[in-house]
Amino acid sequence: MVHFLIDNHMDNEAKSLLQLVISRKGKNSVNSVFASLLETQGTHLSNSVFELLMVVYTELGLFNDAIQCFRLLKKHKFKLPLSGCRCLLDQMMKLCSVSVVWMFYIEILDNGYASNVFVFNILMHKFCKERKIKEAQKVFDEITKRNLVPTVVSYNTLINGYCLEGDIEEGFRLKMVMEMDRIWPDVFTYSVLINGLCKLSRLDEAIRLFDEMCKIGLVPNYVTFSTLIDGQCKNGRIRSAMKTFQQMLKRGLTLDLILYNSLINGHCKSGQLTEAKKFVDEMTRNRLKPDKVTFTTLLDGFCKEGNLESALDVKNKMIYNKIELDDIAYTALISGMCREGKIIEAERTLREMLKADLKPDDATYTMVIDGFCKMGEVKTGHELLKEMQRNGYVPGVITYNVVMNGFCKLGQMKNANMLLDAMLNLGIVPDDITFNTLLEGHCKYGNPEVVDKLRSEKGLVVDYASYISLVGKSGKAQKYNKK
């Protein structure tokens, strides 16, 4: 029936019939359906029915069946199903893993399907996006094997892939190969390499490459400028960034939110908070709305400068604009408060952070604990340490050392030794700071008869056994050494 419909140019009806049959039979049905069509072929010599079968399997998302249909066509010596291959390749490009597509593409190429640089470029791009640079290189090498000439897009795609992997040298080698083959690098080529150099903090080379592209008549675009400015800002070269920024303005290019954020970050990192604030105001005048990155960058900058009042003002603006504070913003605030000795406020902010379902890291907790211990509120610091444990944290030796130091400074050597035992029971290995903190405590508050001996050993004790032998608990040391 299908053969009859095709012979009478009723392709839509033939397609509907095949769709009905396949939808009933489902996946892995191609062998039986193909055999049935082959048996009923009779004098119908066209392979249009079989090509249509391949298309229908493809459109129903049954790609394995469609591929098997192609192989059956080749096995029975039908001519290459060009439209079927094209349809399947297009759909696989959208929905399948690039490795599967690549294997199928090679298979149809080996069976006479016409090669196309455009397809090779797409496959390279997909491999590079998945950080599979070796596979991308194989695709590139296949271009010349198929007697095709790589285009500037081919080179750019591969250069970008290598730069993403941090292999900038291979990127430059490919640029040289391009030029030898008289395929001239374009703005994208230079932009990708400049970006790669910036990520590796090789700013001088990035600037030289920028100057080179300008000298040969290429006009840097927004991506080129923003890439270079962002790299300069991240590496603390704010003067160079502003010089590049002025060049960009002369070209008539406008800033977007991302570039404003880069400039704000650069000024904050260099301590130029007033200039950073000016850019925020300029953004607003240009009808760009500051986002979480903008506010968090500014907040962190103010905290590091010790300007908590301005930092809290930024926090209030975030709340007003319904921008939720993230762990970076809260950590910046807590850190700033601890540096300024505002430990009560730091703990209150820690509670806000927890209430917002954000998880402070060990360092954040430790900052607050350290603040309380330095205030002499070691009990509160110790309670926070126990809270960490209740909440599933495994405090490290640094956190324990902070509390240990607090106990020792107050002369609470019994509590300090109990904390040491707790550390050991939990499998946390004390370091030399732990032991020498304890020795310092014993020197100040211990038995006067052994103070001189202890003082002479400070800085030399590096393990539990040595410590115990000095403070007179060798029995405990033996027990520990047996563990």
Tab-separated table of C-alpha atoms in Angstrom:
chain	number	residue	atom	x	y	z
A	1	MET	CA	0.000	0.000	0.000
A	2	VAL	CA	2.818	2.410	0.917
A	3	HIS	CA	4.602	1.657	-2.351
A	4	PHE	CA	1.399	2.402	-4.255
A	5	LEU	CA	0.949	5.737	-2.487
A	6	ILE	CA	4.532	6.768	-3.232
A	7	ASP	CA	4.262	5.733	-6.884
A	8	ASN	CA	1.158	7.898	-7.172
A	9	HIS	CA	2.869	10.888	-5.562
A	10	MET	CA	0.742	10.676	-2.425
A	11	ASP	CA	3.702	11.242	-0.127
A	12	ASN	CA	1.728	12.750	2.772
A	13	GLU	CA	-0.651	9.792	2.855
A	14	ALA	CA	2.285	7.366	2.692
A	15	LYS	CA	3.974	9.191	5.556
A	16	SER	CA	0.796	9.092	7.693
A	17	LEU	CA	0.490	5.364	7.117
A	18	LEU	CA	4.092	4.731	8.137
A	19	GLN	CA	3.631	6.908	11.232
A	20	LEU	CA	0.623	4.826	12.218
A	21	VAL	CA	2.499	1.537	11.774
A	22	ILE	CA	5.625	2.698	13.635
A	23	SER	CA	3.703	4.330	16.504
A	24	ARG	CA	2.027	0.958	17.100
A	25	LYS	CA	5.204	-1.111	16.800
A	26	GLY	CA	7.418	1.314	18.783
A	27	LYS	CA	11.190	1.367	19.071
A	28	ASN	CA	13.475	-1.402	17.793
A	29	SER	CA	10.893	-2.221	15.127
A	30	VAL	CA	12.873	-1.112	12.091
A	31	ASN	CA	14.127	-4.586	11.087
A	32	SER	CA	10.643	-6.071	10.862
A	33	VAL	CA	9.093	-3.003	9.184
A	34	PHE	CA	11.952	-2.773	6.678
A	35	ALA	CA	11.639	-6.519	5.886
A	36	SER	CA	7.882	-6.171	5.294
A	37	LEU	CA	8.405	-3.249	2.931
A	38	LEU	CA	11.131	-5.164	1.141
A	39	GLU	CA	8.862	-8.205	0.679
A	40	THR	CA	6.037	-6.075	-0.748
A	41	GLN	CA	8.271	-3.999	-2.986
A	42	GLY	CA	7.542	-6.063	-6.078
A	43	THR	CA	8.372	-4.110	-9.209
A	44	HIS	CA	8.689	-0.814	-7.303
A	45	LEU	CA	12.389	-0.042	-7.762
A	46	SER	CA	12.504	3.342	-6.018
A	47	ASN	CA	14.010	3.590	-2.556
A	48	SER	CA	11.770	6.564	-1.715
A	49	VAL	CA	9.648	4.412	0.624
A	50	PHE	CA	12.709	3.364	2.621
A	51	GLU	CA	14.046	6.908	2.738
A	52	LEU	CA	10.648	8.072	3.979
A	53	LEU	CA	10.789	5.313	6.604
A	54	MET	CA	14.091	6.750	7.842
A	55	VAL	CA	12.540	10.220	8.035
A	56	VAL	CA	9.489	8.985	9.971
A	57	TYR	CA	11.635	7.159	12.531
A	58	THR	CA	13.675	10.366	12.899
A	59	GLU	CA	10.638	12.604	13.387
A	60	LEU	CA	9.264	10.220	16.019
A	61	GLY	CA	12.550	10.541	17.908
A	62	LEU	CA	13.540	6.907	17.315
A	63	PHE	CA	17.085	7.730	16.258
A	64	ASN	CA	18.570	4.262	16.740
A	65	ASP	CA	15.930	2.836	14.421
A	66	ALA	CA	16.598	5.608	11.906
A	67	ILE	CA	20.337	4.823	11.950
A	68	GLN	CA	19.604	1.110	11.539
A	69	CYS	CA	17.326	1.974	8.603
A	70	PHE	CA	20.266	3.755	6.951
A	71	ARG	CA	22.457	0.681	7.486
A	72	LEU	CA	19.811	-1.636	6.034
A	73	LEU	CA	19.564	0.577	2.957
A	74	LYS	CA	23.321	0.307	2.451
A	75	LYS	CA	23.232	-3.455	3.085
A	76	HIS	CA	20.619	-3.929	0.369
A	77	LYS	CA	22.565	-1.665	-1.975
A	78	PHE	CA	19.993	1.114	-2.232
A	79	LYS	CA	21.364	4.504	-3.191
A	80	LEU	CA	22.357	6.895	-0.398
A	81	PRO	CA	19.221	8.357	1.282
A	82	LEU	CA	20.308	11.996	1.149
A	83	SER	CA	17.147	13.575	2.561
A	84	GLY	CA	16.908	10.896	5.248
A	85	CYS	CA	20.517	11.471	6.310
A	86	ARG	CA	20.051	15.244	6.298
A	87	CYS	CA	16.884	15.014	8.390
A	88	LEU	CA	18.458	12.618	10.902
A	89	LEU	CA	21.676	14.624	11.162
A	90	ASP	CA	19.755	17.864	11.822
A	91	GLN	CA	17.635	16.291	14.572
A	92	MET	CA	20.576	14.540	16.176
A	93	MET	CA	22.475	17.837	16.253
A	94	LYS	CA	19.648	19.274	18.357
A	95	LEU	CA	18.947	16.358	20.664
A	96	CYS	CA	21.828	13.890	20.848
A	97	SER	CA	25.233	13.967	22.478
A	98	VAL	CA	27.907	15.336	20.192
A	99	SER	CA	29.901	12.070	20.383
A	100	VAL	CA	26.947	10.105	18.958
A	101	VAL	CA	26.409	12.694	16.221
A	102	TRP	CA	30.095	12.637	15.315
A	103	MET	CA	30.125	8.840	14.905
A	104	PHE	CA	27.021	8.953	12.721
A	105	TYR	CA	28.411	11.793	10.609
A	106	ILE	CA	31.639	9.894	9.936
A	107	GLU	CA	29.601	6.810	9.020
A	108	ILE	CA	27.492	8.604	6.420
A	109	LEU	CA	30.548	10.458	5.063
A	110	ASP	CA	32.297	7.128	4.538
A	111	ASN	CA	29.255	5.989	2.576
A	112	GLY	CA	29.232	8.912	0.176
A	113	TYR	CA	27.404	11.712	1.994
A	114	ALA	CA	28.837	15.093	0.973
A	115	SER	CA	31.088	16.659	3.591
A	116	ASN	CA	30.424	20.208	4.740
A	117	VAL	CA	32.724	22.556	6.661
A	118	PHE	CA	29.679	24.146	8.330
A	119	VAL	CA	28.755	20.808	9.955
A	120	PHE	CA	32.351	20.204	11.044
A	121	ASN	CA	32.409	23.661	12.653
A	122	ILE	CA	29.198	22.982	14.592
A	123	LEU	CA	30.534	19.666	15.857
A	124	MET	CA	33.803	21.293	16.908
A	125	HIS	CA	31.880	23.983	18.759
A	126	LYS	CA	29.826	21.361	20.604
A	127	PHE	CA	32.917	19.411	21.626
A	128	CYS	CA	34.639	22.596	22.818
A	129	LYS	CA	31.555	23.567	24.812
A	130	GLU	CA	31.764	20.196	26.590
A	131	ARG	CA	35.502	20.807	27.186
A	132	LYS	CA	36.444	17.843	24.962
A	133	ILE	CA	39.311	19.500	23.158
A	134	LYS	CA	40.919	16.272	21.891
A	135	GLU	CA	37.697	15.311	20.110
A	136	ALA	CA	37.396	18.857	18.729
A	137	GLN	CA	40.937	18.561	17.331
A	138	LYS	CA	39.983	15.267	15.629
A	139	VAL	CA	37.033	16.988	13.965
A	140	PHE	CA	39.319	19.804	12.794
A	141	ASP	CA	41.859	17.330	11.396
A	142	GLU	CA	39.074	15.501	9.545
A	143	ILE	CA	38.285	18.671	7.568
A	144	THR	CA	41.490	18.489	5.535
A	145	LYS	CA	41.268	14.671	5.293
A	146	ARG	CA	37.945	15.180	3.481
A	147	ASN	CA	39.663	17.574	1.032
A	148	LEU	CA	37.991	20.625	2.537
A	149	VAL	CA	39.633	23.887	3.595
A	150	PRO	CA	39.147	25.067	7.182
A	151	THR	CA	37.537	28.508	7.397
A	152	VAL	CA	38.310	31.314	9.816
A	153	VAL	CA	35.350	30.002	11.863
A	154	SER	CA	37.005	26.563	12.006
A	155	TYR	CA	40.215	28.027	13.382
A	156	ASN	CA	38.424	30.399	15.756
A	157	THR	CA	36.331	27.584	17.189
A	158	LEU	CA	39.371	25.451	17.930
A	159	ILE	CA	41.409	28.384	19.266
A	160	ASN	CA	38.542	29.213	21.607
A	161	GLY	CA	38.449	25.584	22.765
A	162	TYR	CA	42.147	25.568	23.622
A	163	CYS	CA	41.857	28.918	25.410
A	164	LEU	CA	38.991	27.545	27.504
A	165	GLU	CA	41.355	24.762	28.568
A	166	GLY	CA	44.026	27.310	29.471
A	167	ASP	CA	46.286	26.162	26.609
A	168	ILE	CA	46.917	29.622	25.195
A	169	GLU	CA	50.159	28.525	23.505
A	170	GLU	CA	48.258	26.116	21.252
A	171	GLY	CA	45.851	28.948	20.488
A	172	PHE	CA	48.726	31.124	19.299
A	173	ARG	CA	50.193	28.224	17.312
A	174	LEU	CA	46.880	27.867	15.460
A	175	LYS	CA	46.828	31.615	14.797
A	176	MET	CA	50.266	31.267	13.177
A	177	VAL	CA	49.067	28.290	11.085
A	178	MET	CA	46.080	30.360	9.931
A	179	GLU	CA	48.323	33.168	8.766
A	180	MET	CA	50.637	30.721	6.953
A	181	ASP	CA	47.575	29.329	5.148
A	182	ARG	CA	46.554	32.912	4.285
A	183	ILE	CA	43.419	32.678	6.403
A	184	TRP	CA	43.536	35.968	8.240
A	185	PRO	CA	42.600	36.221	11.912
A	186	ASP	CA	39.551	38.399	12.544
A	187	VAL	CA	38.228	40.336	15.551
A	188	PHE	CA	36.890	37.120	17.095
A	189	THR	CA	40.337	35.456	16.870
A	190	TYR	CA	42.000	38.321	18.687
A	191	SER	CA	39.192	38.659	21.243
A	192	VAL	CA	39.421	34.975	22.168
A	193	LEU	CA	43.205	35.129	22.593
A	194	ILE	CA	43.003	38.362	24.604
A	195	ASN	CA	40.432	36.710	26.856
A	196	GLY	CA	42.703	33.678	27.294
A	197	LEU	CA	45.651	35.884	28.241
A	198	CYS	CA	43.537	37.883	30.707
A	199	LYS	CA	42.362	34.715	32.436
A	200	LEU	CA	46.009	33.724	32.891
A	201	SER	CA	46.793	37.233	34.226
A	202	ARG	CA	49.140	37.878	31.291
A	203	LEU	CA	47.933	41.464	30.920
A	204	ASP	CA	50.987	42.926	29.170
A	205	GLU	CA	50.671	40.352	26.374
A	206	ALA	CA	46.925	40.974	26.153
A	207	ILE	CA	47.508	44.703	25.700
A	208	ARG	CA	50.178	44.056	23.046
A	209	LEU	CA	47.764	41.786	21.166
A	210	PHE	CA	45.075	44.459	21.416
A	211	ASP	CA	47.482	47.020	19.934
A	212	GLU	CA	48.451	44.551	17.192
A	213	MET	CA	44.860	44.079	16.039
A	214	CYS	CA	44.343	47.838	15.931
A	215	LYS	CA	47.540	48.293	13.879
A	216	ILE	CA	46.440	45.818	11.201
A	217	GLY	CA	43.140	47.648	10.779
A	218	LEU	CA	40.803	45.471	12.789
A	219	VAL	CA	38.252	47.399	14.834
A	220	PRO	CA	37.820	46.088	18.384
A	221	ASN	CA	34.187	45.430	19.208
A	222	TYR	CA	32.328	45.496	22.516
A	223	VAL	CA	33.469	41.952	23.377
A	224	THR	CA	37.133	42.834	22.811
A	225	PHE	CA	36.977	45.941	24.968
A	226	SER	CA	34.918	44.382	27.752
A	227	THR	CA	37.185	41.319	27.871
A	228	LEU	CA	40.307	43.451	28.241
A	229	ILE	CA	38.731	45.845	30.760
A	230	ASP	CA	37.445	42.951	32.870
A	231	GLY	CA	40.898	41.333	32.861
A	232	GLN	CA	42.572	44.599	33.847
A	233	CYS	CA	40.056	45.177	36.667
A	234	LYS	CA	40.400	41.652	38.058
A	235	ASN	CA	44.173	41.978	38.090
A	236	GLY	CA	44.176	45.316	39.893
A	237	ARG	CA	45.181	47.426	36.883
A	238	ILE	CA	42.481	50.006	37.277
A	239	ARG	CA	44.418	52.806	35.516
A	240	SER	CA	44.924	50.669	32.430
A	241	ALA	CA	41.266	49.624	32.601
A	242	MET	CA	40.143	53.259	32.630
A	243	LYS	CA	42.431	54.049	29.681
A	244	THR	CA	40.884	51.160	27.708
A	245	PHE	CA	37.456	52.314	28.853
A	246	GLN	CA	38.076	55.800	27.419
A	247	GLN	CA	39.148	54.250	24.092
A	248	MET	CA	35.898	52.302	24.088
A	249	LEU	CA	33.830	55.440	24.640
A	250	LYS	CA	35.640	57.164	21.752
A	251	ARG	CA	34.483	54.331	19.496
A	252	GLY	CA	30.908	55.136	20.444
A	253	LEU	CA	30.322	51.843	22.202
A	254	THR	CA	27.907	51.806	25.133
A	255	LEU	CA	28.297	49.967	28.415
A	256	ASP	CA	26.025	47.232	29.657
A	257	LEU	CA	25.464	45.936	33.168
A	258	ILE	CA	28.282	43.366	32.947
A	259	LEU	CA	30.920	45.952	32.036
A	260	TYR	CA	29.713	48.387	34.686
A	261	ASN	CA	30.050	45.594	37.241
A	262	SER	CA	33.612	44.906	36.059
A	263	LEU	CA	34.564	48.570	36.520
A	264	ILE	CA	32.872	48.744	39.922
A	265	ASN	CA	34.721	45.579	40.986
A	266	GLY	CA	38.040	47.000	39.778
A	267	HIS	CA	37.605	50.240	41.714
A	268	CYS	CA	36.474	48.383	44.850
A	269	LYS	CA	39.504	46.070	44.702
A	270	SER	CA	41.825	49.075	44.469
A	271	GLY	CA	40.066	50.811	47.355
A	272	GLN	CA	38.521	53.540	45.208
A	273	LEU	CA	35.029	53.258	46.645
A	274	THR	CA	34.023	56.810	45.724
A	275	GLU	CA	34.726	56.114	42.034
A	276	ALA	CA	32.906	52.787	42.273
A	277	LYS	CA	29.864	54.565	43.706
A	278	LYS	CA	29.970	57.073	40.818
A	279	PHE	CA	29.677	54.198	38.340
A	280	VAL	CA	26.651	52.866	40.218
A	281	ASP	CA	25.041	56.304	39.945
A	282	GLU	CA	25.942	56.490	36.257
A	283	MET	CA	24.317	53.094	35.677
A	284	THR	CA	21.087	54.364	37.152
A	285	ARG	CA	21.192	57.509	34.996
A	286	ASN	CA	21.643	55.279	31.946
A	287	ARG	CA	18.538	53.304	32.975
A	288	LEU	CA	20.477	50.215	33.937
A	289	LYS	CA	19.322	48.618	37.167
A	290	PRO	CA	22.079	47.508	39.560
A	291	ASP	CA	21.835	43.773	40.228
A	292	LYS	CA	22.984	41.430	42.992
A	293	VAL	CA	26.561	41.449	41.631
A	294	THR	CA	26.663	45.261	41.663
A	295	PHE	CA	25.424	45.603	45.228
A	296	THR	CA	27.444	42.673	46.609
A	297	THR	CA	30.662	44.008	45.065
A	298	LEU	CA	30.051	47.435	46.570
A	299	LEU	CA	29.065	45.967	49.948
A	300	ASP	CA	32.223	43.833	50.066
A	301	GLY	CA	34.342	46.846	49.133
A	302	PHE	CA	32.903	48.988	51.924
A	303	CYS	CA	33.381	46.152	54.451
A	304	LYS	CA	37.031	45.727	53.509
A	305	GLU	CA	37.557	49.487	53.889
A	306	GLY	CA	36.007	49.370	57.336
A	307	ASN	CA	33.081	51.535	56.259
A	308	LEU	CA	30.317	49.466	57.863
A	309	GLU	CA	27.815	52.308	57.742
A	310	SER	CA	27.988	52.456	53.945
A	311	ALA	CA	27.991	48.647	53.728
A	312	LEU	CA	24.785	48.469	55.770
A	313	ASP	CA	23.295	51.197	53.583
A	314	VAL	CA	23.978	48.987	50.537
A	315	LYS	CA	22.389	46.060	52.366
A	316	ASN	CA	19.255	48.131	53.008
A	317	LYS	CA	19.103	49.133	49.338
A	318	MET	CA	19.264	45.450	48.363
A	319	ILE	CA	16.372	44.682	50.697
A	320	TYR	CA	14.417	47.677	49.342
A	321	ASN	CA	14.972	46.476	45.763
A	322	LYS	CA	13.975	42.931	46.784
A	323	ILE	CA	17.416	41.539	45.993
A	324	GLU	CA	18.220	38.653	48.302
A	325	LEU	CA	21.595	38.689	49.982
A	326	ASP	CA	23.680	35.618	49.159
A	327	ASP	CA	26.393	33.883	51.164
A	328	ILE	CA	29.054	36.206	49.693
A	329	ALA	CA	27.229	39.326	50.916
A	330	TYR	CA	26.566	37.924	54.395
A	331	THR	CA	30.153	36.678	54.742
A	332	ALA	CA	31.481	40.102	53.723
A	333	LEU	CA	29.304	41.776	56.363
A	334	ILE	CA	30.275	39.317	59.095
A	335	SER	CA	33.961	39.652	58.225
A	336	GLY	CA	33.755	43.454	58.248
A	337	MET	CA	31.936	43.492	61.585
A	338	CYS	CA	34.485	41.144	63.148
A	339	ARG	CA	37.372	43.308	61.930
A	340	GLU	CA	35.742	46.346	63.524
A	341	GLY	CA	35.141	44.483	66.786
A	342	LYS	CA	31.345	44.477	66.369
A	343	ILE	CA	30.975	40.849	67.387
A	344	ILE	CA	27.392	41.046	68.662
A	345	GLU	CA	26.303	42.505	65.311
A	346	ALA	CA	28.365	39.829	63.517
A	347	GLU	CA	26.559	37.055	65.394
A	348	ARG	CA	23.190	38.696	64.671
A	349	THR	CA	24.098	38.744	60.952
A	350	LEU	CA	25.153	35.088	61.197
A	351	ARG	CA	21.671	34.318	62.556
A	352	GLU	CA	20.098	36.237	59.645
A	353	MET	CA	22.190	34.177	57.254
A	354	LEU	CA	21.036	30.909	58.802
A	355	LYS	CA	17.414	32.120	58.801
A	356	ALA	CA	17.745	32.774	55.046
A	357	ASP	CA	18.648	29.057	54.592
A	358	LEU	CA	22.236	29.925	53.700
A	359	LYS	CA	25.082	27.871	55.113
A	360	PRO	CA	28.033	29.796	56.549
A	361	ASP	CA	31.349	28.108	55.912
A	362	ASP	CA	33.812	27.102	58.635
A	363	ALA	CA	35.789	30.318	58.203
A	364	THR	CA	32.711	32.485	58.789
A	365	TYR	CA	31.799	30.668	61.974
A	366	THR	CA	35.439	30.784	63.096
A	367	MET	CA	35.607	34.572	62.633
A	368	VAL	CA	32.672	35.046	65.003
A	369	ILE	CA	34.023	32.491	67.491
A	370	ASP	CA	37.401	34.229	67.418
A	371	GLY	CA	35.709	37.568	68.040
A	372	PHE	CA	33.932	36.297	71.138
A	373	CYS	CA	37.090	34.619	72.459
A	374	LYS	CA	39.094	37.835	72.060
A	375	MET	CA	36.357	39.655	74.017
A	376	GLY	CA	36.825	37.135	76.804
A	377	GLU	CA	33.464	35.549	75.993
A	378	VAL	CA	35.031	32.124	75.514
A	379	LYS	CA	31.918	30.351	76.767
A	380	THR	CA	29.880	31.907	73.922
A	381	GLY	CA	32.600	30.999	71.432
A	382	HIS	CA	32.626	27.434	72.720
A	383	GLU	CA	28.830	27.279	72.408
A	384	LEU	CA	29.122	28.345	68.753
A	385	LEU	CA	31.667	25.575	68.206
A	386	LYS	CA	29.202	23.048	69.615
A	387	GLU	CA	26.419	24.584	67.487
A	388	MET	CA	28.536	23.982	64.396
A	389	GLN	CA	28.798	20.312	65.330
A	390	ARG	CA	25.052	20.036	65.968
A	391	ASN	CA	24.410	21.540	62.535
A	392	GLY	CA	26.516	18.913	60.786
A	393	TYR	CA	29.791	20.822	60.487
A	394	VAL	CA	33.129	19.215	61.253
A	395	PRO	CA	35.181	22.108	62.644
A	396	GLY	CA	38.834	21.956	61.738
A	397	VAL	CA	41.929	22.430	63.842
A	398	ILE	CA	41.916	26.212	63.236
A	399	THR	CA	38.494	26.601	64.859
A	400	TYR	CA	39.559	24.477	67.838
A	401	ASN	CA	42.781	26.480	68.175
A	402	VAL	CA	40.767	29.705	68.419
A	403	VAL	CA	38.717	28.358	71.357
A	404	MET	CA	41.810	26.732	72.877
A	405	ASN	CA	43.584	30.096	72.819
A	406	GLY	CA	40.587	31.684	74.526
A	407	PHE	CA	40.610	29.149	77.359
A	408	CYS	CA	44.363	29.453	77.824
A	409	LYS	CA	44.294	33.245	77.980
A	410	LEU	CA	41.708	33.032	80.763
A	411	GLY	CA	43.792	30.438	82.576
A	412	GLN	CA	41.098	27.786	82.147
A	413	MET	CA	43.632	25.013	81.541
A	414	LYS	CA	41.236	22.271	82.619
A	415	ASN	CA	38.775	23.334	79.906
A	416	ALA	CA	41.645	23.645	77.415
A	417	ASN	CA	42.779	20.072	78.117
A	418	MET	CA	39.199	18.807	77.886
A	419	LEU	CA	38.915	20.497	74.493
A	420	LEU	CA	42.137	18.782	73.416
A	421	ASP	CA	40.682	15.419	74.440
A	422	ALA	CA	37.497	16.191	72.496
A	423	MET	CA	39.581	16.961	69.408
A	424	LEU	CA	41.429	13.675	69.672
A	425	ASN	CA	38.226	11.686	70.229
A	426	LEU	CA	36.797	13.188	67.033
A	427	GLY	CA	39.919	12.335	65.052
A	428	ILE	CA	40.974	15.975	64.581
A	429	VAL	CA	44.765	16.125	64.590
A	430	PRO	CA	46.186	18.980	66.679
A	431	ASP	CA	49.014	20.970	65.112
A	432	ASP	CA	52.033	22.724	66.593
A	433	ILE	CA	49.926	25.840	67.211
A	434	THR	CA	47.554	23.784	69.378
A	435	PHE	CA	50.317	22.405	71.581
A	436	ASN	CA	52.276	25.604	71.883
A	437	THR	CA	49.116	27.531	72.745
A	438	LEU	CA	48.596	25.045	75.561
A	439	LEU	CA	52.217	25.403	76.678
A	440	GLU	CA	51.823	29.172	76.736
A	441	GLY	CA	48.833	28.682	79.029
A	442	HIS	CA	50.741	26.343	81.340
A	443	CYS	CA	53.642	28.803	81.473
A	444	LYS	CA	51.312	31.556	82.682
A	445	TYR	CA	49.017	29.571	84.919
A	446	GLY	CA	50.764	26.239	85.613
A	447	ASN	CA	52.987	24.859	88.367
A	448	PRO	CA	55.835	27.371	88.960
A	449	GLU	CA	58.289	24.488	89.390
A	450	VAL	CA	57.952	23.390	85.749
A	451	VAL	CA	57.415	26.793	84.122
A	452	ASP	CA	61.073	27.203	83.103
A	453	LYS	CA	61.122	23.735	81.561
A	454	LEU	CA	57.894	24.412	79.654
A	455	ARG	CA	59.096	27.804	78.472
A	456	SER	CA	62.257	26.275	77.023
A	457	GLU	CA	60.165	23.785	75.036
A	458	LYS	CA	57.770	26.320	73.477
A	459	GLY	CA	57.935	26.173	69.692
A	460	LEU	CA	59.425	22.668	69.784
A	461	VAL	CA	56.370	20.556	70.694
A	462	VAL	CA	54.668	19.158	67.625
A	463	ASP	CA	52.687	16.146	68.836
A	464	TYR	CA	50.444	14.939	71.628
A	465	ALA	CA	52.968	12.585	73.236
A	466	SER	CA	55.594	15.342	73.557
A	467	TYR	CA	53.035	17.686	75.070
A	468	ILE	CA	51.779	15.142	77.621
A	469	SER	CA	55.303	14.172	78.633
A	470	LEU	CA	55.972	17.799	79.483
A	471	VAL	CA	52.786	18.453	81.457
A	472	GLY	CA	52.986	15.179	83.350
A	473	LYS	CA	50.333	12.917	81.818
A	474	SER	CA	52.398	10.163	80.291
A	475	GLY	CA	49.709	7.575	81.004
A	476	LYS	CA	47.327	9.385	78.697
A	477	ALA	CA	50.056	9.670	76.106
A	478	GLN	CA	50.596	5.927	76.101
A	479	LYS	CA	46.872	5.358	75.694
A	480	TYR	CA	46.764	7.725	72.759
A	481	ASN	CA	49.852	6.192	71.098
A	482	LYS	CA	48.188	2.768	71.170
A	483	LYS	CA	45.247	4.041	69.090
